[in-house]
Structure formats: C-alpha cells, structure tokens
Amino acid sequence: MKHLISCDQFKKDDLLSLFELTDKIKKNPLAYSEALKNKVIATLFYEPSTRTRLSFSAAIVRLGASLISTENANENSSANKGETLEDTIRIVQGYADAIVLRHPDDDAAMRAAQVATVPILNAGSGGKEHPSQGLLDVYTMNEYKKRMNNLKIAVIGDLKYGRTIHSMLKLLTLFDGIEVHALSVKELELPDEFNQIFKDRNVKYMKHTSMDTLPKNSDIIYQTRIQKERLKNEGINAATASFIINKKLLDTFSADTYLMHPLPRIEEVTTDLDNDPRAVFFPQAHNGMYIRMALLHQCFYGKEK
Ligand code: CP
C-alpha cells in the first residue's frame, strides 16, 4: 500500500489480510513493538480529533516509530501564514517516512498524495471519506457478528456528510448479501453515487423516515451525529435532524442487534444504554488503534504472504 486515500482502493481480499494482521497485533501487540523502529511518522491534523489522532499516535508509538505532530494545523502550522497543503507536504516528507493527514477539504488526501514521495494516510477528508474509520468499523462488525456476509445494517443520521458512513458502506458492500436501511431527513440522504454502488453490488437498499420501520432484526445499527460544521444550504437544524436512540428504543430491537457509532456522540445516543452489551461504540473506537497499527505495518512491509 503506497497511500491510504479512499475505500475505493480496497478489494475483499485486502480487508481479509488486514483484519488477519489486526487480530494478530491485538492478541500480542508487544510482538510488534519494534516493527517500525527508526521510522518517523508525522500527523497533520487541520480539524479537531480525539480518536483518530490519538489512536494513530498510539499506533505509531506502539510500533516503535517516533511521532512528530501538528494538532490544529490551521492555527499552529504555517498554513496560518498562507502556506498551501501541497507545500506543507513537500516539506514534511523531508522529515518523516509517512504522513497521516486530516483536512476539511474532500480532495485533500488525494492532493497530498499527488505531490508526496512518502505514504499519505487519510485520517478524514472533508465530508467524503474516512478510510481508517471504515476499516475499524467493518473489523468491529466481524468481531461481534462473526461474519461480514449477509449483514443487515441500519445507518442513521447524517448520511450526506457522514464520511465514516461513506467509507464503511464502500467496504461492507464488498461482501455478499448486504442489506442497507437508511434513516435520515430528506436533506441528509446518502449521496447519489451510492445508488450505483449498491446496484453494482446487488445490495438491497431501503430508505426510511422513522425508527419504527427499521427492521427489528437488524444486525447492526450504525448511528451518527449531524455534522453541523459541514452543513451548507440545507436549511435544517442539527438538533431536529437527529433520530435519538435510547435504551427503551434499543430494547425494541433483537438481542443481537449491535449499536455502533463512530463518535463523538452528541444527543443522538443517550447514556442510559452505555452498559448494554449491545452498545459497542467504545470497543469499536479502541479497535481503531489496532487497525491503524496494522495499516502502518502494511504501509511499510506490504501484505503478509
Ligand atoms: N471517529 C472519529 O473520527 O473521531 P475523531 O473526530 O475524534 O477522530
């Protein structure tokens, strides 16, 4: 893997080998503690982040590499003086062996890759893609459901700007027998490109306007917050565009319907269900570190034979 830009670059086999490596790392992380010794990896974050930045940072440190980092890069890097992203990449690649990039522009990771001589790992680009999150999401689904084929998933919230949803669906629908139930306000439906993706992959796709019609035997409920920082002229209010899940509502679903969320949550998942074994969003976030360790490992060593 030269760059990690989009989930479009993955085939089913790539996921299987990445997940196999992730399992090995998760079982015995110490066995990989010197895997990237003498490497230097940079993280450039032009948008706020807790999970992605810190789990990539932890992954870098746990693989024995050194970390150089700019948090809040719009303010704290020379972007604040007008330096372009391309020039920043041209400079940082002279200091680091790989660059992890989060940026508000949809095409930022691609632009960075076009000028980079070291691997670029997309840690979230605009409202379009968040591939490492999509990978950890599908990994987590497999961990809990013990399969990736024949999953029925309900995706809820901001399906238009929810980049985690876009990346996750591009990966999950590589598998067979996937059924997608989408619940959002009209203004925040999935982008049109998914109509073609679902058609090409024989995905059963249904839109919903209420929690009541979602299948009670869904395997996964994937809830998201409204990305109010990305809303443009939709003319909607983030609070009223949310569909809230609480313990009472989760209890109307099957005993093996797992509730996932990329986090952060705002009001769309209430805290009364945090101790329900079906609420797996915290372990989901923790899987992010292991997936990112595996991604970085593959970045330098390729897929294991
Ligand atoms: N899920 C996710 O991307 O969270 P952060 O914005 O905290 O990194």
GROMACS .gro file of C-alpha atoms and ligand atoms in nm:
model
  313
    1MET     CA    1   0.000   0.000   0.000
    2LYS     CA    2   0.157   0.325  -0.110
    3HIS     CA    3  -0.114   0.565   0.009
    4LEU     CA    4  -0.442   0.522   0.200
    5ILE     CA    5  -0.674   0.769   0.029
    6SER     CA    6  -1.016   0.612  -0.022
    7CYS     CA    7  -1.202   0.291   0.047
    8ASP     CA    8  -1.242   0.261  -0.329
    9GLN     CA    9  -0.889   0.120  -0.335
   10PHE     CA   10  -0.981  -0.192  -0.130
   11LYS     CA   11  -1.087  -0.534  -0.251
   12LYS     CA   12  -1.234  -0.801  -0.027
   13ASP     CA   13  -0.902  -0.986  -0.002
   14ASP     CA   14  -0.727  -0.668   0.117
   15LEU     CA   15  -0.970  -0.645   0.407
   16LEU     CA   16  -0.928  -1.008   0.498
   17SER     CA   17  -0.549  -0.982   0.514
   18LEU     CA   18  -0.563  -0.651   0.704
   19PHE     CA   19  -0.806  -0.797   0.957
   20GLU     CA   20  -0.590  -1.108   0.998
   21LEU     CA   21  -0.291  -0.888   1.081
   22THR     CA   22  -0.507  -0.672   1.312
   23ASP     CA   23  -0.613  -0.986   1.501
   24LYS     CA   24  -0.250  -1.087   1.545
   25ILE     CA   25  -0.149  -0.742   1.667
   26LYS     CA   26  -0.445  -0.719   1.902
   27LYS     CA   27  -0.363  -1.060   2.053
   28ASN     CA   28   0.005  -0.980   2.102
   29PRO     CA   29   0.090  -0.610   2.050
   30LEU     CA   30   0.431  -0.647   2.215
   31ALA     CA   31   0.544  -0.873   1.930
   32TYR     CA   32   0.520  -0.565   1.704
   33SER     CA   33   0.677  -0.313   1.941
   34GLU     CA   34   0.989  -0.267   1.728
   35ALA     CA   35   0.830  -0.320   1.386
   36LEU     CA   36   0.878   0.044   1.284
   37LYS     CA   37   1.188   0.120   1.490
   38ASN     CA   38   1.388   0.408   1.334
   39LYS     CA   39   1.087   0.531   1.135
   40VAL     CA   40   0.949   0.880   1.188
   41ILE     CA   41   0.580   0.938   1.122
   42ALA     CA   42   0.409   1.277   1.106
   43THR     CA   43   0.047   1.351   1.191
   44LEU     CA   44  -0.101   1.671   1.045
   45PHE     CA   45  -0.450   1.748   1.171
   46TYR     CA   46  -0.626   2.053   1.025
   47GLU     CA   47  -0.953   1.956   1.201
   48PRO     CA   48  -1.027   1.857   1.562
   49SER     CA   49  -0.995   1.492   1.657
   50THR     CA   50  -0.976   1.277   1.967
   51ARG     CA   51  -0.997   0.917   1.846
   52THR     CA   52  -0.823   0.930   1.510
   53ARG     CA   53  -0.531   1.148   1.615
   54LEU     CA   54  -0.464   0.976   1.945
   55SER     CA   55  -0.513   0.622   1.813
   56PHE     CA   56  -0.282   0.690   1.519
   57SER     CA   57  -0.035   0.844   1.766
   58ALA     CA   58  -0.061   0.542   1.995
   59ALA     CA   59  -0.026   0.306   1.698
   60ILE     CA   60   0.291   0.487   1.587
   61VAL     CA   61   0.443   0.475   1.935
   62ARG     CA   62   0.339   0.112   1.995
   63LEU     CA   63   0.509   0.006   1.671
   64GLY     CA   64   0.833   0.164   1.792
   65ALA     CA   65   0.832   0.460   1.550
   66SER     CA   66   0.881   0.822   1.652
   67LEU     CA   67   0.598   1.071   1.618
   68ILE     CA   68   0.610   1.431   1.500
   69SER     CA   69   0.281   1.610   1.508
   70THR     CA   70   0.082   1.924   1.438
   71GLU     CA   71  -0.253   1.950   1.609
   72ASN     CA   72  -0.485   2.230   1.498
   73ALA     CA   73  -0.263   2.278   1.193
   74ASN     CA   74  -0.473   2.563   1.055
   75GLU     CA   75  -0.359   2.772   1.351
   76ASN     CA   76  -0.033   2.613   1.459
   77SER     CA   77   0.139   2.540   1.128
   78SER     CA   78   0.245   2.778   0.853
   79ALA     CA   79  -0.096   2.719   0.691
   80ASN     CA   80  -0.180   3.012   0.919
   81LYS     CA   81   0.059   3.225   0.713
   82GLY     CA   82  -0.089   3.106   0.384
   83GLU     CA   83   0.127   2.803   0.302
   84THR     CA   84  -0.053   2.558   0.073
   85LEU     CA   85  -0.120   2.199   0.175
   86GLU     CA   86   0.099   2.085  -0.115
   87ASP     CA   87   0.398   2.287   0.007
   88THR     CA   88   0.348   2.164   0.362
   89ILE     CA   89   0.356   1.804   0.238
   90ARG     CA   90   0.670   1.876   0.030
   91ILE     CA   91   0.838   1.998   0.350
   92VAL     CA   92   0.715   1.737   0.598
   93GLN     CA   93   0.810   1.447   0.370
   94GLY     CA   94   1.170   1.556   0.417
   95TYR     CA   95   1.133   1.489   0.791
   96ALA     CA   96   0.901   1.186   0.805
   97ASP     CA   97   0.866   0.843   0.645
   98ALA     CA   98   0.485   0.867   0.628
   99ILE     CA   99   0.224   1.140   0.685
  100VAL     CA  100  -0.118   1.097   0.850
  101LEU     CA  101  -0.346   1.377   0.732
  102ARG     CA  102  -0.686   1.507   0.844
  103HIS     CA  103  -0.820   1.803   0.649
  104PRO     CA  104  -1.158   1.973   0.589
  105ASP     CA  105  -1.133   1.952   0.207
  106ASP     CA  106  -1.285   1.647   0.034
  107ASP     CA  107  -0.988   1.615  -0.201
  108ALA     CA  108  -0.708   1.695   0.047
  109ALA     CA  109  -0.565   1.342   0.082
  110MET     CA  110  -0.562   1.299  -0.296
  111ARG     CA  111  -0.390   1.635  -0.347
  112ALA     CA  112  -0.133   1.547  -0.082
  113ALA     CA  113  -0.067   1.209  -0.245
  114GLN     CA  114  -0.013   1.375  -0.581
  115VAL     CA  115   0.292   1.563  -0.452
  116ALA     CA  116   0.411   1.320  -0.182
  117THR     CA  117   0.714   1.093  -0.205
  118VAL     CA  118   0.616   0.920   0.122
  119PRO     CA  119   0.286   0.740   0.202
  120ILE     CA  120  -0.012   0.961   0.287
  121LEU     CA  121  -0.271   0.809   0.522
  122ASN     CA  122  -0.608   0.981   0.503
  123ALA     CA  123  -0.736   1.041   0.858
  124GLY     CA  124  -1.056   1.207   0.733
  125SER     CA  125  -1.102   1.432   0.432
  126GLY     CA  126  -1.397   1.671   0.433
  127GLY     CA  127  -1.739   1.508   0.425
  128LYS     CA  128  -1.630   1.242   0.180
  129GLU     CA  129  -1.409   0.971   0.326
  130HIS     CA  130  -1.254   0.840   0.646
  131PRO     CA  131  -1.100   0.511   0.536
  132SER     CA  132  -0.926   0.403   0.856
  133GLN     CA  133  -1.258   0.451   1.039
  134GLY     CA  134  -1.442   0.247   0.775
  135LEU     CA  135  -1.187  -0.031   0.822
  136LEU     CA  136  -1.219  -0.035   1.201
  137ASP     CA  137  -1.598  -0.031   1.167
  138VAL     CA  138  -1.614  -0.339   0.944
  139TYR     CA  139  -1.349  -0.510   1.161
  140THR     CA  140  -1.572  -0.447   1.465
  141MET     CA  141  -1.882  -0.579   1.284
  142ASN     CA  142  -1.697  -0.901   1.210
  143GLU     CA  143  -1.574  -0.921   1.569
  144TYR     CA  144  -1.927  -0.908   1.710
  145LYS     CA  145  -2.134  -1.073   1.436
  146LYS     CA  146  -1.864  -1.328   1.339
  147ARG     CA  147  -1.930  -1.266   0.972
  148MET     CA  148  -1.920  -0.998   0.705
  149ASN     CA  149  -2.158  -1.157   0.455
  150ASN     CA  150  -2.536  -1.137   0.495
  151LEU     CA  151  -2.543  -0.842   0.732
  152LYS     CA  152  -2.847  -0.621   0.767
  153ILE     CA  153  -2.739  -0.272   0.868
  154ALA     CA  154  -2.938   0.037   0.962
  155VAL     CA  155  -2.746   0.362   0.905
  156ILE     CA  156  -2.889   0.666   1.079
  157GLY     CA  157  -2.827   1.040   1.099
  158ASP     CA  158  -2.615   1.247   0.865
  159LEU     CA  159  -2.575   1.020   0.564
  160LYS     CA  160  -2.477   1.309   0.337
  161TYR     CA  161  -2.173   1.448   0.519
  162GLY     CA  162  -2.102   1.148   0.744
  163ARG     CA  163  -1.770   1.046   0.593
  164THR     CA  164  -1.746   0.745   0.823
  165ILE     CA  165  -2.070   0.611   0.675
  166HIS     CA  166  -1.941   0.656   0.320
  167SER     CA  167  -1.617   0.473   0.390
  168MET     CA  168  -1.782   0.195   0.592
  169LEU     CA  169  -2.051   0.128   0.328
  170LYS     CA  170  -1.795   0.115   0.047
  171LEU     CA  171  -1.615  -0.160   0.241
  172LEU     CA  172  -1.908  -0.355   0.384
  173THR     CA  173  -2.080  -0.383   0.047
  174LEU     CA  174  -1.778  -0.567  -0.093
  175PHE     CA  175  -1.930  -0.865   0.088
  176ASP     CA  176  -2.232  -1.068  -0.024
  177GLY     CA  177  -2.593  -1.036   0.087
  178ILE     CA  178  -2.568  -0.691   0.243
  179GLU     CA  179  -2.893  -0.507   0.320
  180VAL     CA  180  -2.879  -0.131   0.391
  181HIS     CA  181  -3.163   0.052   0.566
  182ALA     CA  182  -3.101   0.428   0.562
  183LEU     CA  183  -3.276   0.664   0.802
  184SER     CA  184  -3.222   1.038   0.772
  185VAL     CA  185  -3.406   1.360   0.699
  186LYS     CA  186  -3.451   1.415   0.325
  187GLU     CA  187  -3.178   1.682   0.315
  188LEU     CA  188  -2.915   1.444   0.455
  189GLU     CA  189  -2.967   1.131   0.245
  190LEU     CA  190  -2.676   0.927   0.112
  191PRO     CA  191  -2.501   1.085  -0.189
  192ASP     CA  192  -2.627   0.964  -0.529
  193GLU     CA  193  -2.305   0.772  -0.601
  194PHE     CA  194  -2.429   0.505  -0.357
  195ASN     CA  195  -2.726   0.421  -0.581
  196GLN     CA  196  -2.482   0.293  -0.842
  197ILE     CA  197  -2.251   0.125  -0.589
  198PHE     CA  198  -2.545  -0.063  -0.438
  199LYS     CA  199  -2.683  -0.159  -0.779
  200ASP     CA  200  -2.346  -0.290  -0.900
  201ARG     CA  201  -2.303  -0.494  -0.581
  202ASN     CA  202  -2.659  -0.630  -0.552
  203VAL     CA  203  -2.717  -0.453  -0.222
  204LYS     CA  204  -3.077  -0.436  -0.102
  205TYR     CA  205  -3.127  -0.066  -0.019
  206MET     CA  206  -3.428   0.089   0.153
  207LYS     CA  207  -3.483   0.445   0.273
  208HIS     CA  208  -3.675   0.517   0.594
  209THR     CA  209  -3.819   0.827   0.756
  210SER     CA  210  -3.886   0.683   1.103
  211MET     CA  211  -3.719   0.450   1.352
  212ASP     CA  212  -4.043   0.249   1.358
  213THR     CA  213  -3.993   0.094   1.015
  214LEU     CA  214  -3.630  -0.014   1.062
  215PRO     CA  215  -3.603  -0.395   1.075
  216LYS     CA  216  -3.606  -0.510   1.435
  217ASN     CA  217  -3.372  -0.792   1.342
  218SER     CA  218  -3.103  -0.557   1.205
  219ASP     CA  219  -2.756  -0.697   1.273
  220ILE     CA  220  -2.606  -0.352   1.320
  221ILE     CA  221  -2.744  -0.008   1.393
  222TYR     CA  222  -2.481   0.247   1.286
  223GLN     CA  223  -2.580   0.580   1.439
  224THR     CA  224  -2.407   0.912   1.355
  225ARG     CA  225  -2.420   1.270   1.469
  226ILE     CA  226  -2.530   1.552   1.238
  227GLN     CA  227  -2.209   1.706   1.101
  228LYS     CA  228  -2.323   2.060   1.169
  229GLU     CA  229  -1.979   2.201   1.083
  230ARG     CA  230  -2.034   2.079   0.724
  231LEU     CA  231  -2.397   2.185   0.670
  232LYS     CA  232  -2.428   2.428   0.381
  233ASN     CA  233  -2.764   2.547   0.248
  234GLU     CA  234  -2.974   2.255   0.363
  235GLY     CA  235  -3.186   2.484   0.581
  236ILE     CA  236  -3.210   2.231   0.862
  237ASN     CA  237  -3.143   2.241   1.230
  238ALA     CA  238  -2.890   1.983   1.354
  239ALA     CA  239  -3.093   1.910   1.669
  240THR     CA  240  -3.418   1.834   1.487
  241ALA     CA  241  -3.246   1.632   1.213
  242SER     CA  242  -3.126   1.372   1.465
  243PHE     CA  243  -3.301   1.042   1.539
  244ILE     CA  244  -3.231   0.967   1.903
  245ILE     CA  245  -3.160   0.615   2.031
  246ASN     CA  246  -3.214   0.542   2.399
  247LYS     CA  247  -3.226   0.217   2.598
  248LYS     CA  248  -3.603   0.182   2.554
  249LEU     CA  249  -3.570   0.208   2.178
  250LEU     CA  250  -3.271  -0.028   2.161
  251ASP     CA  251  -3.478  -0.281   2.355
  252THR     CA  252  -3.728  -0.294   2.066
  253PHE     CA  253  -3.451  -0.448   1.852
  254SER     CA  254  -3.314  -0.804   1.869
  255ALA     CA  255  -3.090  -0.924   2.148
  256ASP     CA  256  -2.807  -0.948   1.895
  257THR     CA  257  -2.852  -0.609   1.725
  258TYR     CA  258  -2.530  -0.420   1.795
  259LEU     CA  259  -2.527  -0.042   1.822
  260MET     CA  260  -2.222   0.126   1.671
  261HIS     CA  261  -2.127   0.494   1.642
  262PRO     CA  262  -1.801   0.645   1.512
  263LEU     CA  263  -1.821   0.904   1.794
  264PRO     CA  264  -1.821   1.171   1.917
  265ARG     CA  265  -2.186   1.138   2.013
  266ILE     CA  266  -2.389   1.447   2.090
  267GLU     CA  267  -2.752   1.380   2.180
  268GLU     CA  268  -2.830   1.101   1.932
  269VAL     CA  269  -2.726   0.817   2.167
  270THR     CA  270  -2.830   0.856   2.529
  271THR     CA  271  -2.603   0.746   2.812
  272ASP     CA  272  -2.864   0.514   2.969
  273LEU     CA  273  -2.763   0.240   2.727
  274ASP     CA  274  -2.386   0.264   2.775
  275ASN     CA  275  -2.370  -0.053   2.983
  276ASP     CA  276  -2.589  -0.253   2.748
  277PRO     CA  277  -2.369  -0.526   2.594
  278ARG     CA  278  -2.513  -0.437   2.252
  279ALA     CA  279  -2.368  -0.083   2.273
  280VAL     CA  280  -2.021  -0.143   2.129
  281PHE     CA  281  -1.908   0.208   2.035
  282PHE     CA  282  -1.631   0.225   2.295
  283PRO     CA  283  -1.468  -0.108   2.198
  284GLN     CA  284  -1.524   0.000   1.835
  285ALA     CA  285  -1.311   0.312   1.898
  286HIS     CA  286  -1.046   0.105   2.076
  287ASN     CA  287  -1.020  -0.126   1.775
  288GLY     CA  288  -0.908   0.183   1.585
  289MET     CA  289  -0.563   0.167   1.738
  290TYR     CA  290  -0.509  -0.194   1.628
  291ILE     CA  291  -0.641  -0.135   1.277
  292ARG     CA  292  -0.410   0.168   1.246
  293MET     CA  293  -0.114  -0.037   1.371
  294ALA     CA  294  -0.193  -0.294   1.100
  295LEU     CA  295  -0.232  -0.022   0.836
  296LEU     CA  296   0.102   0.134   0.926
  297HIS     CA  297   0.266  -0.208   0.928
  298GLN     CA  298   0.130  -0.284   0.580
  299CYS     CA  299   0.233   0.060   0.465
  300PHE     CA  300   0.599  -0.028   0.521
  301TYR     CA  301   0.601  -0.409   0.477
  302GLY     CA  302   0.305  -0.479   0.246
  303LYS     CA  303   0.061  -0.763   0.292
  304GLU     CA  304   0.187  -1.074   0.473
  305LYS     CA  305   0.230  -1.369   0.236
  306CP      N1  306  -1.449   0.891   1.476
  306CP      C1  307  -1.365   0.996   1.465
  306CP      O1  308  -1.312   1.027   1.355
  306CP      O2  309  -1.345   1.065   1.580
  306CP      P1  310  -1.245   1.188   1.599
  306CP      O3  311  -1.301   1.302   1.516
  306CP      O4  312  -1.241   1.217   1.744
  306CP      O5  313  -1.111   1.148   1.544
   0.00000   0.00000   0.00000
